[in-house]
mmCIF file of C-alpha atoms and ligand atoms in Angstrom:
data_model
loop_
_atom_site.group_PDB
_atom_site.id
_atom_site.type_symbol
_atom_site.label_atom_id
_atom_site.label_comp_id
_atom_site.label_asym_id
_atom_site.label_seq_id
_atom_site.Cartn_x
_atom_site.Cartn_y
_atom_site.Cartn_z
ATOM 1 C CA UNK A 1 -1.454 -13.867 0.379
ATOM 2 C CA UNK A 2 -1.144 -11.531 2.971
ATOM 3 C CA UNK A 3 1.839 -9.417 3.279
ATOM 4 C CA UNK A 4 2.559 -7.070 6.461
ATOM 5 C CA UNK A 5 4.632 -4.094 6.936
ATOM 6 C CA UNK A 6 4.633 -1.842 9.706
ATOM 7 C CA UNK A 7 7.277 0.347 11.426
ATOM 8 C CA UNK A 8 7.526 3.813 12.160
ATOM 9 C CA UNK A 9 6.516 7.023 10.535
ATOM 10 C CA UNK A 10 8.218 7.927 7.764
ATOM 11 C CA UNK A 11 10.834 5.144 7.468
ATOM 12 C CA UNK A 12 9.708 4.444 3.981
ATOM 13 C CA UNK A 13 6.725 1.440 4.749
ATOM 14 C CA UNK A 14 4.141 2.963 2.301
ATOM 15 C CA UNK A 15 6.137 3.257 -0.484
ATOM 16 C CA UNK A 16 7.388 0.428 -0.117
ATOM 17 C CA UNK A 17 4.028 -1.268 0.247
ATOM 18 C CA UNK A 18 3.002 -0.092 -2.601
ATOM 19 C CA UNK A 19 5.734 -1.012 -4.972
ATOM 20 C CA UNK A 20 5.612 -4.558 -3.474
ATOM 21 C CA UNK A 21 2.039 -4.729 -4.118
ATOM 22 C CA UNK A 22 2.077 -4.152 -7.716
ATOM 23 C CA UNK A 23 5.301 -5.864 -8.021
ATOM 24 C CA UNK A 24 3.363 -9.144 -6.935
ATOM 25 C CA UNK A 25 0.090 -8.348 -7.910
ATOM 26 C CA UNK A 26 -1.764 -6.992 -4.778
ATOM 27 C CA UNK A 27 -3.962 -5.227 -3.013
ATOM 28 C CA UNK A 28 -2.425 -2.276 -1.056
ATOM 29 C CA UNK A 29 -3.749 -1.499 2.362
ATOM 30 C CA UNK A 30 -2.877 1.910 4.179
ATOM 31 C CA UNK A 31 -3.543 1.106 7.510
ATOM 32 C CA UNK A 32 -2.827 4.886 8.374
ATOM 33 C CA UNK A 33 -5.418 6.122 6.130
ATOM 34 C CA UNK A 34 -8.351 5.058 8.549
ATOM 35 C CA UNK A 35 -7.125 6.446 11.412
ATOM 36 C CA UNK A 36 -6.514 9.503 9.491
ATOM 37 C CA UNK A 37 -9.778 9.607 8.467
ATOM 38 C CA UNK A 38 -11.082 8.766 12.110
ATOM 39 C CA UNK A 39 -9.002 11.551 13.098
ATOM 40 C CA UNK A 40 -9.556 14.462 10.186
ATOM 41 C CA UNK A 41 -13.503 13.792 10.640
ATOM 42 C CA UNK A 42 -12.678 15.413 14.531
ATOM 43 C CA UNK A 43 -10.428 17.961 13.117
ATOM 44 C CA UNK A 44 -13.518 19.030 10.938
ATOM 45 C CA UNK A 45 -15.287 19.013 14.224
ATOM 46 C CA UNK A 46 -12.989 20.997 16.299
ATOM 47 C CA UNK A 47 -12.509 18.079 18.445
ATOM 48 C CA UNK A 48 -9.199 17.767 19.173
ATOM 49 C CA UNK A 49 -8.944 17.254 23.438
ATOM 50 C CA UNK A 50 -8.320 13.834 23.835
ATOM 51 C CA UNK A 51 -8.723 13.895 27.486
ATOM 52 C CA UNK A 52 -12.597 14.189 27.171
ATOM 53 C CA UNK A 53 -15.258 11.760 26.619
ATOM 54 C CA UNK A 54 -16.444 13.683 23.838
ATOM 55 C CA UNK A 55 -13.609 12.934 21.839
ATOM 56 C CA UNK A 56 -13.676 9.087 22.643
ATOM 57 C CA UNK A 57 -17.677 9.301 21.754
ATOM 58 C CA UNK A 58 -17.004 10.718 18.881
ATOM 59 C CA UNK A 59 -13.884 8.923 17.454
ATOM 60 C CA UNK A 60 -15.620 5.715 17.613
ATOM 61 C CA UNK A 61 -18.890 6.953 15.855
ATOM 62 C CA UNK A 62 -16.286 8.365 13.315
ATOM 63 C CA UNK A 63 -14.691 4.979 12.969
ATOM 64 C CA UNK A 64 -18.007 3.271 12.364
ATOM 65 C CA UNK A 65 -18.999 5.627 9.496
ATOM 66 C CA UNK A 66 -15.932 4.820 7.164
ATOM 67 C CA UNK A 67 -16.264 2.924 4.204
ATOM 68 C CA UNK A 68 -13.767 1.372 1.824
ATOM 69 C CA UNK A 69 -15.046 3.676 -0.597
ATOM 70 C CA UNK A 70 -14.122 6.788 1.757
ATOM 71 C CA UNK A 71 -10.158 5.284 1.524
ATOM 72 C CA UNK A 72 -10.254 5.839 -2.660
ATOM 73 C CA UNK A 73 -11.235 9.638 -1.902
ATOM 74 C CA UNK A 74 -9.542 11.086 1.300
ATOM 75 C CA UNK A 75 -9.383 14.961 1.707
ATOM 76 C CA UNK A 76 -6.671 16.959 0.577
ATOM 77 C CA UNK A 77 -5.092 17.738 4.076
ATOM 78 C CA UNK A 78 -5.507 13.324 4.800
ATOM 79 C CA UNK A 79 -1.566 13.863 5.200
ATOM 80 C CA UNK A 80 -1.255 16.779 7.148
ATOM 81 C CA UNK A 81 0.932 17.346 10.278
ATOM 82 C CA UNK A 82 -2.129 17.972 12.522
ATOM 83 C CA UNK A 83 -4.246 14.941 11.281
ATOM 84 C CA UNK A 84 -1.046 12.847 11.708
ATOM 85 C CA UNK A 85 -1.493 14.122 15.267
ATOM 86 C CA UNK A 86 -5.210 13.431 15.610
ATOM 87 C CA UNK A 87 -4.724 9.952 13.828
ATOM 88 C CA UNK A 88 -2.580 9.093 16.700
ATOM 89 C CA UNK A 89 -4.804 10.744 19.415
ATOM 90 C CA UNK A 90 -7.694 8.734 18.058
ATOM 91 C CA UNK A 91 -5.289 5.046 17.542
ATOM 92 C CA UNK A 92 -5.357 5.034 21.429
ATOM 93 C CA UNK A 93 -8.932 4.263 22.006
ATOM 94 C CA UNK A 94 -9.621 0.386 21.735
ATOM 95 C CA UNK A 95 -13.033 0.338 20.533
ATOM 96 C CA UNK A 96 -11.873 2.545 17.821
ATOM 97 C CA UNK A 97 -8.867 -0.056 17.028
ATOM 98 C CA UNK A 98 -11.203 -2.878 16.967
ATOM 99 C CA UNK A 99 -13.437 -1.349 14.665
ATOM 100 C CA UNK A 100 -10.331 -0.151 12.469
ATOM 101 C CA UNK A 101 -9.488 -3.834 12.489
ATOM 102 C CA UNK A 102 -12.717 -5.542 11.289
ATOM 103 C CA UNK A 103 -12.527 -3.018 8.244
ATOM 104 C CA UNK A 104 -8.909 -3.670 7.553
ATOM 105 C CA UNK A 105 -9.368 -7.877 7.685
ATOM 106 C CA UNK A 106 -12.334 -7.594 6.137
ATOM 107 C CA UNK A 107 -10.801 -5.853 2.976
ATOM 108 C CA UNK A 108 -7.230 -7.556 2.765
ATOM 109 C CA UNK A 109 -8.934 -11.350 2.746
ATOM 110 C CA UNK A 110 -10.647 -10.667 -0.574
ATOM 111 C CA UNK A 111 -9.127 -12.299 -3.284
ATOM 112 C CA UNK A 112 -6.020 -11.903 -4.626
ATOM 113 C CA UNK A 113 -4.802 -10.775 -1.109
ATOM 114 C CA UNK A 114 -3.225 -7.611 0.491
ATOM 115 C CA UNK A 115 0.358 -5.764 1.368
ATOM 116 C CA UNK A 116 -1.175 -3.862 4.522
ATOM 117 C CA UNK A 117 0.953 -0.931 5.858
ATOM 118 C CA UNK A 118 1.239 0.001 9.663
ATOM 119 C CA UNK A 119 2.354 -0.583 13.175
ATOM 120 C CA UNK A 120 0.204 -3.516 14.381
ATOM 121 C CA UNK A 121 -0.309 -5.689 11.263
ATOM 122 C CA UNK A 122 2.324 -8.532 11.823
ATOM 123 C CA UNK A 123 1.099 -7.915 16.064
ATOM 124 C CA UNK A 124 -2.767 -7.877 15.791
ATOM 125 C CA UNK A 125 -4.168 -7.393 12.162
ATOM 126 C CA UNK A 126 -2.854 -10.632 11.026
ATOM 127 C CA UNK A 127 -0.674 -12.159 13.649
ATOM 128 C CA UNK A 128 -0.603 -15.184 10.669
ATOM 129 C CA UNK A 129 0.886 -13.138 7.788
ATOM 130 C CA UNK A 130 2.695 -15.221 5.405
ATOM 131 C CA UNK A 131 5.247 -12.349 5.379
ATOM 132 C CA UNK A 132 6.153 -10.360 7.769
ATOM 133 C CA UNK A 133 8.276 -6.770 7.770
ATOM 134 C CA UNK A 134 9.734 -3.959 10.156
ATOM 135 C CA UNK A 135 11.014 -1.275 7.805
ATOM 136 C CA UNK A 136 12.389 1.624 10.055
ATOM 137 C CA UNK A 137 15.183 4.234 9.751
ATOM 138 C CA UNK A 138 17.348 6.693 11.865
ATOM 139 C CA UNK A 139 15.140 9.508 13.653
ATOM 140 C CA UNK A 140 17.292 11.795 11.680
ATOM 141 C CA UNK A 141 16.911 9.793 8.514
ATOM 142 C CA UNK A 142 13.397 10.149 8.634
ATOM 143 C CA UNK A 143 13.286 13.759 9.955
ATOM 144 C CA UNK A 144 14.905 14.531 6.845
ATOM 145 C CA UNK A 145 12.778 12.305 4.732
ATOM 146 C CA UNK A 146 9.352 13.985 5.754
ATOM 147 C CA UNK A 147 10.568 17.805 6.156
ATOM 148 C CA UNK A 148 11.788 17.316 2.655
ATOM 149 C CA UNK A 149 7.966 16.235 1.733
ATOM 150 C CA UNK A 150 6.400 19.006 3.289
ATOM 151 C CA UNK A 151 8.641 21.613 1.152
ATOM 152 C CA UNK A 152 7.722 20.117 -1.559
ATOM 153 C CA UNK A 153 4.000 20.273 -0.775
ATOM 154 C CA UNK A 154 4.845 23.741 0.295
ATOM 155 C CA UNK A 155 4.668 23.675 3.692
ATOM 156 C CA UNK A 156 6.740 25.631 6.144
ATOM 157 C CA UNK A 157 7.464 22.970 9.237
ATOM 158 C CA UNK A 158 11.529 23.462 9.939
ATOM 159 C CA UNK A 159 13.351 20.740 10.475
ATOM 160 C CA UNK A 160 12.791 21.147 14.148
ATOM 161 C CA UNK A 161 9.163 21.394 13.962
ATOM 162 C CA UNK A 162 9.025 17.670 11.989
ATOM 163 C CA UNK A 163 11.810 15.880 14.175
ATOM 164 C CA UNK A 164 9.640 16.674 17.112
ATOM 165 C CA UNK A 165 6.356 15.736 15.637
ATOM 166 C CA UNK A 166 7.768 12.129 14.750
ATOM 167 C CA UNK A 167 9.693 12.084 18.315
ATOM 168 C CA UNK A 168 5.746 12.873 20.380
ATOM 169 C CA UNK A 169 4.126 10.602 17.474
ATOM 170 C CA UNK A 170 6.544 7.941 18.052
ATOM 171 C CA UNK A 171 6.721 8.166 21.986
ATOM 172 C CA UNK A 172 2.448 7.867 21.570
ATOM 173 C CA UNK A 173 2.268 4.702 19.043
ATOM 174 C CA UNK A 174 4.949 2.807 20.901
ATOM 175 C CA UNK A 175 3.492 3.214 24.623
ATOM 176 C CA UNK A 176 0.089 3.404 24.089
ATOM 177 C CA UNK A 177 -1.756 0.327 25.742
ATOM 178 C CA UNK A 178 -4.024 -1.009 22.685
ATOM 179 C CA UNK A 179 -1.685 -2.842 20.066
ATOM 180 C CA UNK A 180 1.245 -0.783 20.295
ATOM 181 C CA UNK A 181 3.305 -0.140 17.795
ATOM 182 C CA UNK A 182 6.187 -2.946 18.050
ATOM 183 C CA UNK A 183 8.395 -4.859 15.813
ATOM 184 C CA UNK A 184 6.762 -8.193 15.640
ATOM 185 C CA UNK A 185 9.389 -11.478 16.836
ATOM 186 C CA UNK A 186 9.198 -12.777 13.507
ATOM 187 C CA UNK A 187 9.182 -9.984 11.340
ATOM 188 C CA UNK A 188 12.187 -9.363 9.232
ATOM 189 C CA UNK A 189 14.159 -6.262 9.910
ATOM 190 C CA UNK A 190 14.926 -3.724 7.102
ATOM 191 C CA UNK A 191 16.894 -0.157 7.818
ATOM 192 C CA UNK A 192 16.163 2.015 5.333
ATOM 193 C CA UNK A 193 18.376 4.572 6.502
ATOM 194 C CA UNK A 194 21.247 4.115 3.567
ATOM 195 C CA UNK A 195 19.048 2.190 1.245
ATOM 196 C CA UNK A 196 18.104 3.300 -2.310
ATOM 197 C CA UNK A 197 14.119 2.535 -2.756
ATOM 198 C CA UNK A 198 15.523 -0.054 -5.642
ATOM 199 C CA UNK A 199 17.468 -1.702 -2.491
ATOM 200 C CA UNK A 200 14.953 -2.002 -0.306
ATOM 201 C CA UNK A 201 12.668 -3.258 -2.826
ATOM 202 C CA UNK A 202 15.015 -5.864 -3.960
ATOM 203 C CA UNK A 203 15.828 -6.934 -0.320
ATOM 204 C CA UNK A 204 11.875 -7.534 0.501
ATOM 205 C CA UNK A 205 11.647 -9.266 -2.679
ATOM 206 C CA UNK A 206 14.931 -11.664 -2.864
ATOM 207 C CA UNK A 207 13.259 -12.259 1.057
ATOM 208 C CA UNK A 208 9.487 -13.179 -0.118
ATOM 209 C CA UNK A 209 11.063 -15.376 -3.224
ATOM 210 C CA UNK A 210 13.190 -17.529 -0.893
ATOM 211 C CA UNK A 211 10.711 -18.105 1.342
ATOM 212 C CA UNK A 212 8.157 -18.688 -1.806
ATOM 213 C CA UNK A 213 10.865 -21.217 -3.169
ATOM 214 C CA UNK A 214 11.316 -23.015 -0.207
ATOM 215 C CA UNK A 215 7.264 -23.652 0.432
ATOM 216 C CA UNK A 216 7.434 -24.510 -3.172
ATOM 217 C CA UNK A 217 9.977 -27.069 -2.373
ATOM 218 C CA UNK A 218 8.388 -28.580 0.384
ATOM 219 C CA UNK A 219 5.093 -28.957 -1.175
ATOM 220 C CA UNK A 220 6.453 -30.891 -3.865
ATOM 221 C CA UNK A 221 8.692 -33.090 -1.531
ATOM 222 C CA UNK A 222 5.349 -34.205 0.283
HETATM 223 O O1 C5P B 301 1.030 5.629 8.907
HETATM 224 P P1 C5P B 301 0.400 6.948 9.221
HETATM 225 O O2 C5P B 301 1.375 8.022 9.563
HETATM 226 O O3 C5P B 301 -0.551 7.393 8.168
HETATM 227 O O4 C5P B 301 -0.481 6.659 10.540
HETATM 228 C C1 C5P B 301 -1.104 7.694 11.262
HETATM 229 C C2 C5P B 301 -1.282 7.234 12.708
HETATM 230 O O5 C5P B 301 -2.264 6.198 12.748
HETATM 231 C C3 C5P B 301 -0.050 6.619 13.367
HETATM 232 O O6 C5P B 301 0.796 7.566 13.984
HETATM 233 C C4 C5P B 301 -0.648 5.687 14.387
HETATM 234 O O7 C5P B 301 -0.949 6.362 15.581
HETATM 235 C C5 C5P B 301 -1.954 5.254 13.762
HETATM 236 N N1 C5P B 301 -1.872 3.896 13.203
HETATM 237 C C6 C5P B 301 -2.018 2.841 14.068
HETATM 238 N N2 C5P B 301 -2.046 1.575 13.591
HETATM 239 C C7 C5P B 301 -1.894 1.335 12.288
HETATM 240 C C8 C5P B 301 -1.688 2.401 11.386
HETATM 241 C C9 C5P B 301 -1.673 3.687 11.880
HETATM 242 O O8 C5P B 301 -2.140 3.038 15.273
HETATM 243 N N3 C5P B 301 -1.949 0.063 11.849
#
């Protein structure tokens, strides 16, 4: 069973992912995390000009070197502000997508299948999902959401700082020309906005057991 849910930064997706995965017995998939790997192994480099060839050249040999092991043990800044950035620097290159993609089909097929998290799963990854999400919320919503993460983690973004971030990441994932990020036609559509976690879980959920029910139903109608 493969379950996809992508949308935008911060509007809740990989929480969400993961609560749905345990909650039916899955794999979870952070699509996210190999770009951010892809794009903290540049950081490390100093490589961070994405109009030169040296950063394609070296984004893709980046992407090749990641192993499923390397997503079980990311480094401590994985969910920084300025790998965020690189991540999304490094998602425009379509050899480096491709090669993303193997790695990500390759892991959610195996047995007992995989809730994958991102913004191309239900588009590209697997365009044949048997479930299909687009959990987003209000710009300010989500603003709020991550600027309230980084003070926890101790960080000193200001509001300002993290509203513009997700406004230049957005503006990136959604026009880029590889797989953009884009709700797909038959994805169902969550705001998270004024949702409790508990609500949104129970929405995907009364969603996924219908649908269950109803191929449950036909199969024992034929
Ligand atoms: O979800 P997360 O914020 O960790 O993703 C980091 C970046 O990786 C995104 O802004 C996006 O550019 C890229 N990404 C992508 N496709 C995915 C997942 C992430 O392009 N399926």
């Amino acid at each position: 069973m493969i379950i996809a849910i992508d949308g935008p930064e911060a509007s809740g997706k990989g929480t969400v992912a993961k609560l749905i995965a345990k909650k039916y017995k899955l794999r979870h998939l952070d699509s996210g995390l190999l770009y951010r790997l892809t794009g903290v192994n540049l950081l490390d480099q100093g490589i961070t000009d994405d109009t030169t060839d040296t950063f394609v050249t070296a984004a893709i040999s980046a992407a090749n070197q990641i192993t499923a092991e390397d997503l079980d043990n990311p480094p401590n800044n994985i969910r920084s502000m300025g790998v965020g950035i690189n991540a999304s620097k490094v998602a425009v290159i379509p050899d480096v997508r491709d090669i993303l993609t193997a790695i990500q089909q390759n892991i959610a097929t195996k047995k007992p299948g995989a809730v994958i998290d991102g913004r191309d799963i239900g588009t590209v990854v697997f365009p044949n999902a048997d479930f299909k999400f687009w959990i987003t919320a209000s710009l300010e919503h989500r603003a709020k959401r991550r600027f309230l993460d980084y003070q926890a983690s101790g960080r000193k973004d200001t509001l300002e700082e993290v509203t513009q971030a997700i406004k230049d990441r957005d503006y990136r994932d959604r026009n880029r020309a590889a797989s953009p990020m884009k709700k797909a036609d038959d994805a169902h559509l969550i705001d998270t906005s004024k949702m409790s976690i508990d609500a949104v879980i129970e929405a995907l959920s009364t969603y996924i057991n219908a649908k269950l029910a109803n191929r449950v139903g036909k199969g024992q109608s034929q």
